Tab-separated table of C-alpha atoms in Angstrom:
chain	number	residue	atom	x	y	z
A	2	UNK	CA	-18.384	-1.531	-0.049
A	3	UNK	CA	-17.976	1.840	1.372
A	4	UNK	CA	-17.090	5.281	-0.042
A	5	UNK	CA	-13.473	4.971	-1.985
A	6	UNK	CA	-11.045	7.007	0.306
A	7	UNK	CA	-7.308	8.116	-1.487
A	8	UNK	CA	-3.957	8.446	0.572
A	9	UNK	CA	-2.227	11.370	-0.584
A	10	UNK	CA	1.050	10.671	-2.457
A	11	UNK	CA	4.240	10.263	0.153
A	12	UNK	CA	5.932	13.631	0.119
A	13	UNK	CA	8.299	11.990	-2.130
A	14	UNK	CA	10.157	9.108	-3.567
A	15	UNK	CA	12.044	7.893	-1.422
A	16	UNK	CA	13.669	4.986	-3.107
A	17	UNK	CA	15.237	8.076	-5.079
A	18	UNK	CA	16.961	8.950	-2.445
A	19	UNK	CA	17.958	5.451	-0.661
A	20	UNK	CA	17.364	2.961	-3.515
A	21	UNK	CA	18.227	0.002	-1.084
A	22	UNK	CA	14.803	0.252	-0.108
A	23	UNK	CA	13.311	-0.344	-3.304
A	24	UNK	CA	13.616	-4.141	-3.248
A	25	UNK	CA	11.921	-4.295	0.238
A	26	UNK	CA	8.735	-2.682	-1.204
A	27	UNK	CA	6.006	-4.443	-0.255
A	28	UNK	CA	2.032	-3.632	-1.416
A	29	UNK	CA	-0.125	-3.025	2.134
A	30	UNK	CA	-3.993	-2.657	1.931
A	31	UNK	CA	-5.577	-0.007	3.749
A	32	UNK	CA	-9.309	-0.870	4.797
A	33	UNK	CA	-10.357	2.399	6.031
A	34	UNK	CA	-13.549	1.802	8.037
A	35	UNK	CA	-16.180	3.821	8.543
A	36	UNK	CA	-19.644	3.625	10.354
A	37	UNK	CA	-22.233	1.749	7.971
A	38	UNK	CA	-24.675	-1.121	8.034
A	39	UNK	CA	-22.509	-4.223	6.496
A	40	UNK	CA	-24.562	-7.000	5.967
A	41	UNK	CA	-22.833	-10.565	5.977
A	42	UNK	CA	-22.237	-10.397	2.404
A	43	UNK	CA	-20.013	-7.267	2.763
A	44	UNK	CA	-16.230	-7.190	4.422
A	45	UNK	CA	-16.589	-5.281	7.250
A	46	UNK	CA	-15.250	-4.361	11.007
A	47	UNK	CA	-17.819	-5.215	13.377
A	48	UNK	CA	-20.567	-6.331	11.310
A	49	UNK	CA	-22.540	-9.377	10.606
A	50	UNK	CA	-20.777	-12.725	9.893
A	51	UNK	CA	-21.601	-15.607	7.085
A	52	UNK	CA	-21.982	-17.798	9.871
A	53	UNK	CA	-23.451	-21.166	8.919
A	54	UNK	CA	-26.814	-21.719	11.420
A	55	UNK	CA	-25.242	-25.519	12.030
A	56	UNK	CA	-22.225	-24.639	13.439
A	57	UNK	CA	-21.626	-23.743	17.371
A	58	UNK	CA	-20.791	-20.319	18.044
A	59	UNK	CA	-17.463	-20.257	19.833
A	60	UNK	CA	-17.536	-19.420	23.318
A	61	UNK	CA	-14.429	-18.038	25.589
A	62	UNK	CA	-14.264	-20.570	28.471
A	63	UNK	CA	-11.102	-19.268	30.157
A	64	UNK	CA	-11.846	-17.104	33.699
A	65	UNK	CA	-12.209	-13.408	33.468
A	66	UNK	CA	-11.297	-10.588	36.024
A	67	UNK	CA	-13.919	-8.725	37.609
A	68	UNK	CA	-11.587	-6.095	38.499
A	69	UNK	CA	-9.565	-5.505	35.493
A	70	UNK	CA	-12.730	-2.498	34.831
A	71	UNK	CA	-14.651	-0.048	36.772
A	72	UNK	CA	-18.093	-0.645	35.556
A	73	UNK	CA	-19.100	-3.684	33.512
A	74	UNK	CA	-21.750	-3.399	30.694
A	75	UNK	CA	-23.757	-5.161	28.140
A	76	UNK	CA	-22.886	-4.307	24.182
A	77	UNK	CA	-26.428	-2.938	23.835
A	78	UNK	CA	-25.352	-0.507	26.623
A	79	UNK	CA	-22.620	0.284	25.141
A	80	UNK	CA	-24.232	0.892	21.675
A	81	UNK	CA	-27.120	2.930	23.527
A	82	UNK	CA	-24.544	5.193	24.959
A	83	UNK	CA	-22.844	5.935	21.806
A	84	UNK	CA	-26.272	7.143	20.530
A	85	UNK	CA	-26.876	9.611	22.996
A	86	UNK	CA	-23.548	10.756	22.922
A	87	UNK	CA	-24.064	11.162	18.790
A	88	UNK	CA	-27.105	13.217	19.590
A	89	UNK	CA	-25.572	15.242	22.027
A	90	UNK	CA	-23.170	16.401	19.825
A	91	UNK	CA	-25.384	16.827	16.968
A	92	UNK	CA	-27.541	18.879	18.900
A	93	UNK	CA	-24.758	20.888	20.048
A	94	UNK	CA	-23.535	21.857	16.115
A	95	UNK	CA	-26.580	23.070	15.788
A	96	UNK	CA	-27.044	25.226	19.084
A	97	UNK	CA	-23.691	25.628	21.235
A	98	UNK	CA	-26.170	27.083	23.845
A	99	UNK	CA	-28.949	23.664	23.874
A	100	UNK	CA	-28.123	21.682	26.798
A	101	UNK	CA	-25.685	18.601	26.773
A	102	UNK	CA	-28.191	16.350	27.924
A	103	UNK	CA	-32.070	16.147	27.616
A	104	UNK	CA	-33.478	14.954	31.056
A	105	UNK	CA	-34.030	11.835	29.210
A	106	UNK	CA	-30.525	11.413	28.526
A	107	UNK	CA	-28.914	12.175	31.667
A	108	UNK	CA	-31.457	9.225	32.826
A	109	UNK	CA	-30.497	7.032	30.437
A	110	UNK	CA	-26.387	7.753	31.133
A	111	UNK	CA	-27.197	7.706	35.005
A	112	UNK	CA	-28.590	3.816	34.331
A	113	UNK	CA	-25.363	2.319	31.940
A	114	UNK	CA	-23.164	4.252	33.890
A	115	UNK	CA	-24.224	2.502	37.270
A	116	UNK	CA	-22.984	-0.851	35.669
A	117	UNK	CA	-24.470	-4.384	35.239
A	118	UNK	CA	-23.645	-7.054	38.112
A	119	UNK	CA	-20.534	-9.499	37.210
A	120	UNK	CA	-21.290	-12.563	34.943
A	121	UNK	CA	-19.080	-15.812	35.804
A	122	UNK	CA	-19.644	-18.184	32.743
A	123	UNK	CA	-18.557	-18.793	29.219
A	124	UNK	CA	-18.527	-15.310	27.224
A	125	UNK	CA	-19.920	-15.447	23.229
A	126	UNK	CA	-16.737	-14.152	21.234
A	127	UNK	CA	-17.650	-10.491	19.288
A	128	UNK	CA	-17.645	-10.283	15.736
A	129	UNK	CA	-14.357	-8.041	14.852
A	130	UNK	CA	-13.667	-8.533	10.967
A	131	UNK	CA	-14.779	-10.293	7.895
A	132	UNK	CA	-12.744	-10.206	4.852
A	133	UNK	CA	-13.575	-11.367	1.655
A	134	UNK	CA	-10.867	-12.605	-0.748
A	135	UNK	CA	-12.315	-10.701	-3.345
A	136	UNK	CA	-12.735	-7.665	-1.868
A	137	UNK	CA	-9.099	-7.651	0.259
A	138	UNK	CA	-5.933	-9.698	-0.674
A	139	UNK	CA	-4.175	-11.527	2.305
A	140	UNK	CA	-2.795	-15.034	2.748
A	141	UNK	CA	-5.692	-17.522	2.328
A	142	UNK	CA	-5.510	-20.917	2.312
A	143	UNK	CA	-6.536	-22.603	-1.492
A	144	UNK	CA	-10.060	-23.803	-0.051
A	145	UNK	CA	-11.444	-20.437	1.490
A	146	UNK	CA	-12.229	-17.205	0.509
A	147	UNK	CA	-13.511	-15.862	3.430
A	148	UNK	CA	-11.631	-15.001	6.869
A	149	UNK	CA	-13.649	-14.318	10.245
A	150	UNK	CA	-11.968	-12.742	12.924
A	151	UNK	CA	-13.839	-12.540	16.518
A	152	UNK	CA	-12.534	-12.040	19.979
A	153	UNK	CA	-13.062	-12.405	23.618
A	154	UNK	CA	-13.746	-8.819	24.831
A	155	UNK	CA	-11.626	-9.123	28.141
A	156	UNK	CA	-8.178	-8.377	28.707
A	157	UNK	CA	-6.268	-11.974	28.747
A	158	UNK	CA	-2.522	-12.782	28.957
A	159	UNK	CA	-1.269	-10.143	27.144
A	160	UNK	CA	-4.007	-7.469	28.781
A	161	UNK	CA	-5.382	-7.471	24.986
A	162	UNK	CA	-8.768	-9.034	23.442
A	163	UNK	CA	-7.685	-13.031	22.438
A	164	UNK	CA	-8.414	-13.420	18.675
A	165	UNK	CA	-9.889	-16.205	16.882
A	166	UNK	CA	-9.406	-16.808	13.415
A	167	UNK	CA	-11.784	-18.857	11.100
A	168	UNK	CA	-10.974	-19.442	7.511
A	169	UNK	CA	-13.851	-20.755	5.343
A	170	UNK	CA	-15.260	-21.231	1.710
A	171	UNK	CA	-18.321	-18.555	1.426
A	172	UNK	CA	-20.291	-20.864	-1.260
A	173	UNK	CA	-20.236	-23.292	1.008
A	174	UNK	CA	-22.531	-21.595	3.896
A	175	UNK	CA	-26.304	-21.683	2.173
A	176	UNK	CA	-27.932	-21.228	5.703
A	177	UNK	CA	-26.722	-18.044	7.785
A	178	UNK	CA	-27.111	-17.974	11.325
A	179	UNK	CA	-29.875	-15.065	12.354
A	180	UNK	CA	-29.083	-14.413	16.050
A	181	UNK	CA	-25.488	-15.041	16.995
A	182	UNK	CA	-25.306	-14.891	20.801
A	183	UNK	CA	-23.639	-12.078	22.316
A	184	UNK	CA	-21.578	-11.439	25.726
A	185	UNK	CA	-24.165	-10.270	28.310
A	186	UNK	CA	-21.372	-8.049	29.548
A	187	UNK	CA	-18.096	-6.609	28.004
A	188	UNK	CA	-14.721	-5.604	29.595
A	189	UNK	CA	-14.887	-2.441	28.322
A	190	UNK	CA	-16.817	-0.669	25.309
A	191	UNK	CA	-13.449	0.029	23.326
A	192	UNK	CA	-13.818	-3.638	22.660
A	193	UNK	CA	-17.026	-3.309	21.119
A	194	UNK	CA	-16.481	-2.712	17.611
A	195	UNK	CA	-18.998	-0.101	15.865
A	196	UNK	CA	-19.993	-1.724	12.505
A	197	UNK	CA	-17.806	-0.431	9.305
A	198	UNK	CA	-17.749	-1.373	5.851
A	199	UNK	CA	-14.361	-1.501	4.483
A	200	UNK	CA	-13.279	0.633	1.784
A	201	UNK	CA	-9.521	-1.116	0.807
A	202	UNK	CA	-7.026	0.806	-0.636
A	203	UNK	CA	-3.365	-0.427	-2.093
A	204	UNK	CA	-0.248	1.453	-1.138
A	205	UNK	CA	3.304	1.041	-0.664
A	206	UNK	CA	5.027	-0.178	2.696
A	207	UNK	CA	8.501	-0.160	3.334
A	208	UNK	CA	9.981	-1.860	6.809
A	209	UNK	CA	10.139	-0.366	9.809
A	210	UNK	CA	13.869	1.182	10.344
A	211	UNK	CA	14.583	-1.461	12.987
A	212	UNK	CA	13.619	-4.330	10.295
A	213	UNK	CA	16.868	-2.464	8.368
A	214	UNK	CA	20.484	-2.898	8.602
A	215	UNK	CA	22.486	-0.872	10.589
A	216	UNK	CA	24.542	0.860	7.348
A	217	UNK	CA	20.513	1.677	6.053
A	218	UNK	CA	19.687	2.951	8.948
A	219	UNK	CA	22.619	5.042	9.561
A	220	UNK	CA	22.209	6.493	6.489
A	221	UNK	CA	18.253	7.627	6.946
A	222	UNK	CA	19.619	9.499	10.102
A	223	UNK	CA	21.919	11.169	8.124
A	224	UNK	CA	20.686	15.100	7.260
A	225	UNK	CA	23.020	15.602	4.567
A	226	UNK	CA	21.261	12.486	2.744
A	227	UNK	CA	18.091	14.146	3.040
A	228	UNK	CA	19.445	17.827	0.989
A	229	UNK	CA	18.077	16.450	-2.238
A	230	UNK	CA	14.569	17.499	-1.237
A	231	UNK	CA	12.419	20.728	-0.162
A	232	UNK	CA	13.648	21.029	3.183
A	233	UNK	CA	10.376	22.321	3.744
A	234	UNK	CA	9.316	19.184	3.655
A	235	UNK	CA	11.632	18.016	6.517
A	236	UNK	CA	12.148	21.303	8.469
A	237	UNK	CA	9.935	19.637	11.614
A	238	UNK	CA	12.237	16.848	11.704
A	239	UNK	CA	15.713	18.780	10.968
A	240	UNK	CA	17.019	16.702	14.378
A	241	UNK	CA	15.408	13.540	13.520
A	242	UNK	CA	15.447	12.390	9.993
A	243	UNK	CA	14.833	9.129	11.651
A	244	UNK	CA	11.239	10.149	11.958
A	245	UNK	CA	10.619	11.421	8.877
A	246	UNK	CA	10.772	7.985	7.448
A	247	UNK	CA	9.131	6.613	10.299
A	248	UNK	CA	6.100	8.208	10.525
A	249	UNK	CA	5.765	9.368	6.355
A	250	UNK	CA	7.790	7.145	4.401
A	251	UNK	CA	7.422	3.306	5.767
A	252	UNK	CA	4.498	1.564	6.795
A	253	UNK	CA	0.977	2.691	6.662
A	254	UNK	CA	-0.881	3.383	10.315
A	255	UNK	CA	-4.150	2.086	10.616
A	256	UNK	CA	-6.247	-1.101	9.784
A	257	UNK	CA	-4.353	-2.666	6.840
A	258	UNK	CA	-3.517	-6.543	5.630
A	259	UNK	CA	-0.327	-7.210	4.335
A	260	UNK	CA	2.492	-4.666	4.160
A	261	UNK	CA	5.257	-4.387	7.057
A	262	UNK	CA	4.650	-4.888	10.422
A	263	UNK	CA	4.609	-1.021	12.336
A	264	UNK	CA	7.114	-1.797	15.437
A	265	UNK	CA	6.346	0.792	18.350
A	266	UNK	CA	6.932	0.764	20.633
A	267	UNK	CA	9.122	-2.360	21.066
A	268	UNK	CA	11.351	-4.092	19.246
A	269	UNK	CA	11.339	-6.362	16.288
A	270	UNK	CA	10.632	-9.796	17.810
A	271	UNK	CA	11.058	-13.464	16.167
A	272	UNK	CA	7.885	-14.310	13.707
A	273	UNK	CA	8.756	-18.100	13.141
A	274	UNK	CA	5.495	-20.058	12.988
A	275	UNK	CA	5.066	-21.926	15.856
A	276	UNK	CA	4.179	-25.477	14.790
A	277	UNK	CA	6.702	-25.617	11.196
A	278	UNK	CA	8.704	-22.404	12.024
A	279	UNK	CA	8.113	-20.774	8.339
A	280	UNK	CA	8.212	-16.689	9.234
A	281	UNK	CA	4.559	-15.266	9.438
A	282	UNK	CA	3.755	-12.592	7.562
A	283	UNK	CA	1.517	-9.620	8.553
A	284	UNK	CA	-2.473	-10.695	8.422
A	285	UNK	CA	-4.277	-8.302	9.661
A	286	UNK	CA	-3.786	-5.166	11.642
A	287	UNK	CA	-6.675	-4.129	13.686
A	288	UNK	CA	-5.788	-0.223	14.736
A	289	UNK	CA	-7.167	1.677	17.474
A	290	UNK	CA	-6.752	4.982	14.924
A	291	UNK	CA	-6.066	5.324	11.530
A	292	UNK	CA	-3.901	8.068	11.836
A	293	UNK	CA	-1.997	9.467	14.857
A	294	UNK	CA	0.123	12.917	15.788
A	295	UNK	CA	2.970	11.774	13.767
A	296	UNK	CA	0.933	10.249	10.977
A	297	UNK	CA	-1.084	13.119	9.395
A	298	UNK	CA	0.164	12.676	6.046
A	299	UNK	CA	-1.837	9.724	5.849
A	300	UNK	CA	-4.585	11.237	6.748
A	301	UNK	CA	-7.400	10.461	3.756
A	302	UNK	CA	-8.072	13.391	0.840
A	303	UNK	CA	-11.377	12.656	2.118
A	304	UNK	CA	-11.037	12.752	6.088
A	305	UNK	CA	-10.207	16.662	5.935
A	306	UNK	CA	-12.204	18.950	7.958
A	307	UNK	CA	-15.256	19.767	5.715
A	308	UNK	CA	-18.421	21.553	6.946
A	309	UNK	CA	-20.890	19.835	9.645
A	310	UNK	CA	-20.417	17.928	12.439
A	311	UNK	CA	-17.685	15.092	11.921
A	312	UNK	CA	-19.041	11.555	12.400
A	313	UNK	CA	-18.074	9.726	16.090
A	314	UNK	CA	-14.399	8.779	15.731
A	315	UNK	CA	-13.537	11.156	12.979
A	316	UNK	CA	-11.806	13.952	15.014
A	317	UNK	CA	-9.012	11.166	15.719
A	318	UNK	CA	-9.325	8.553	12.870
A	319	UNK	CA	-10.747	5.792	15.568
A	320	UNK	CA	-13.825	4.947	13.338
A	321	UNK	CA	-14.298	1.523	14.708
A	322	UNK	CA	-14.501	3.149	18.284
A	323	UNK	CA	-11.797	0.295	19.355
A	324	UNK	CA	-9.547	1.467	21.577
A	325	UNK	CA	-6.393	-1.463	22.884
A	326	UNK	CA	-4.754	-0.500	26.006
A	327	UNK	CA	-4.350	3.125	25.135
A	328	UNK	CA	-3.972	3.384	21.543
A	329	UNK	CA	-1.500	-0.063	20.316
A	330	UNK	CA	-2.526	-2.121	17.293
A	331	UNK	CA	-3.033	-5.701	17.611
A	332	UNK	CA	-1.064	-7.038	14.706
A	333	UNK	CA	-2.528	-10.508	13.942
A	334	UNK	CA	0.499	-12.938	11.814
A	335	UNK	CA	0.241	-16.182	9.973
A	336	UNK	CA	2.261	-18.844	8.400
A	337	UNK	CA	3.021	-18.375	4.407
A	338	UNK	CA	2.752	-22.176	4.202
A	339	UNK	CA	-0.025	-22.668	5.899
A	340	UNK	CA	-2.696	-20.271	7.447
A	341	UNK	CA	-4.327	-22.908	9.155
A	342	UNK	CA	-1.593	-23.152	11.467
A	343	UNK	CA	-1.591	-21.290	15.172
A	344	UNK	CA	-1.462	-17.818	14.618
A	345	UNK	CA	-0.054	-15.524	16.528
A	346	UNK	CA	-0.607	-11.472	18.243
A	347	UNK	CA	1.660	-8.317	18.508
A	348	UNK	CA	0.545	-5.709	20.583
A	349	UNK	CA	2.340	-2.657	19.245
């Protein structure tokens, strides 16, 4: 696993102040990802799967738009370009005055940039997560430990990458496929995941103020509630207590299992499995930024500015370099009685 990374401690209690909340606690796990080499042993964001050799790779055989992006690439473009835009910036930390690009690199943009000719065929789904049971808790069915997330990385009905879940027992795979196949072009590179080891952490989530009843909710909008505490740790939201529990006190941004689902920024929406129509509970959140303007207090002890250039991603918590249509979280939900059922997306 990765370096450990600590949230700091909410700014305080606040089942102190509204102890209606502290029944609806619920224990989240934060996976913080950050650039590494996972190996298929390891639980991981973009890395490696325990993929047994004798079993197909799953393929996307639904059409694909050609138009949906401006230029078309391959992942290894897509990795290539992240390189030279790491060296760039190294370079640049060093010397303000070098140049942004070698000669060599302005070549090498010039060629990914010009794009790779449209590809009409099947597309090889892209490793997104692994996560094993003993590294992460989240619903798993009695017979796996193991969960292996991939996706198609085009836009489909919901202009989002469609997710694929496979559940599996990890003593049961002896023989590990080398050489998955991979897409010979992508959508777009914010679907390509960079490879991160997971480094889980356990904290508290409470609901989302539109998962609470309309008294609760009254009452966290209430300033007068809120006098208990240092107001100056509310003065920036003296017109909005609202947000203060929105973006400090409730759920934890950023790639998590379990917990409350974070509703932005639509509404609540009806989680009934569709084939018994048991509720489904929060799987797995895969973030486009593990922190946002609003959400600096969650900010790791470790992710503050320190000397040296930051790694790619760091400046605004996107680690994994995923980006979904401008920022959202896929939220990915299963049934409690059985994962194996259909699961289903939010985009929020």
């Amino acid at each position: 696993m990765n370096a450990m990374f600590t949230t700091p401690p909410r700014p305080f209690d606040v089942t102190a102040l509204f102890p209606q909340l502290a029944p609806l606690a619920r224990t989240a796990t934060r996976l913080h990802p950050r650039p590494g080499a996972p190996t298929v042993h390891d639980s991981s964001v973009g890395g490696p799967l325990l993929w047994p050799a004798d079993e197909p790779w799953p393929y996307c055989e639904e059409p694909h738009d050609r138009r949906a992006a401006l230029r078309i690439n391959s992942p290894d473009d897509i990795r290539l370009e992240r390189r030279v835009l790491a060296a760039s910036a190294d370079r640049l930390h060093l010397d303000p005055e070098a140049p942004v690009w070698t000669p060599e690199e302005q070549a090498t943009l010039d060629l990914i940039r010009a794009g790779r000719p449209w590809f009409d065929g099947p597309i090889p789904l892209l490793p997104v997560a692994q996560l094993y049971a003993r590294d992460v808790p989240f619903p798993c069915p009695p017979d796996a430990d193991l969960l292996q997330v991939l996706w198609c990385p085009f836009d489909h009905e919901m202009a989002h990458p469609k997710a694929a879940l496979f559940w599996r027992s990890s003593a049961t795979v002896t023989d590990v496929l080398d050489a998955p196949p991979e897409p010979p072009i992508v959508q777009d590179g914010w679907y390509l995941p960079e490879p991160c080891p997971f480094s889980p952490e356990q904290v508290t989530d409470y609901p989302h103020p539109l998962e609470l009843d309309k008294e609760l909710r009254g009452r966290l909008e209430d300033m007068s509630r809120w006098a208990a505490i240092d107001p100056a740790q509310y003065n920036a939201y003296a017109h909005d207590p609202g947000e203060l529990y929105l973006n400090n006190l409730s759920t934890a941004p950023g790639w998590k299992t379990g917990g409350w689902t974070r509703w932005s920024p639509g509404d609540p929406v009806d989680r009934a499995c569709p084939e018994c129509g048991t509720e489904a509970v929060p799987l797995l959140t895969i973030a486009s930024s593990e922190w946002d303007g609003g959400s600096a207090t969650w900010i790791a002890e470790e992710d503050r500015p320190t000397p040296g250039p930051p790694p790619l991603g760091a400046r605004d918590g996107n680690f994994t370099l995923i980006d979904i249509t401008g920022g959202n979280n896929l939220k990915l939900h299963v049934c409690l009685s059985s994962p194996y059922h259909p699961h289903f997306e939010l985009l929020r």
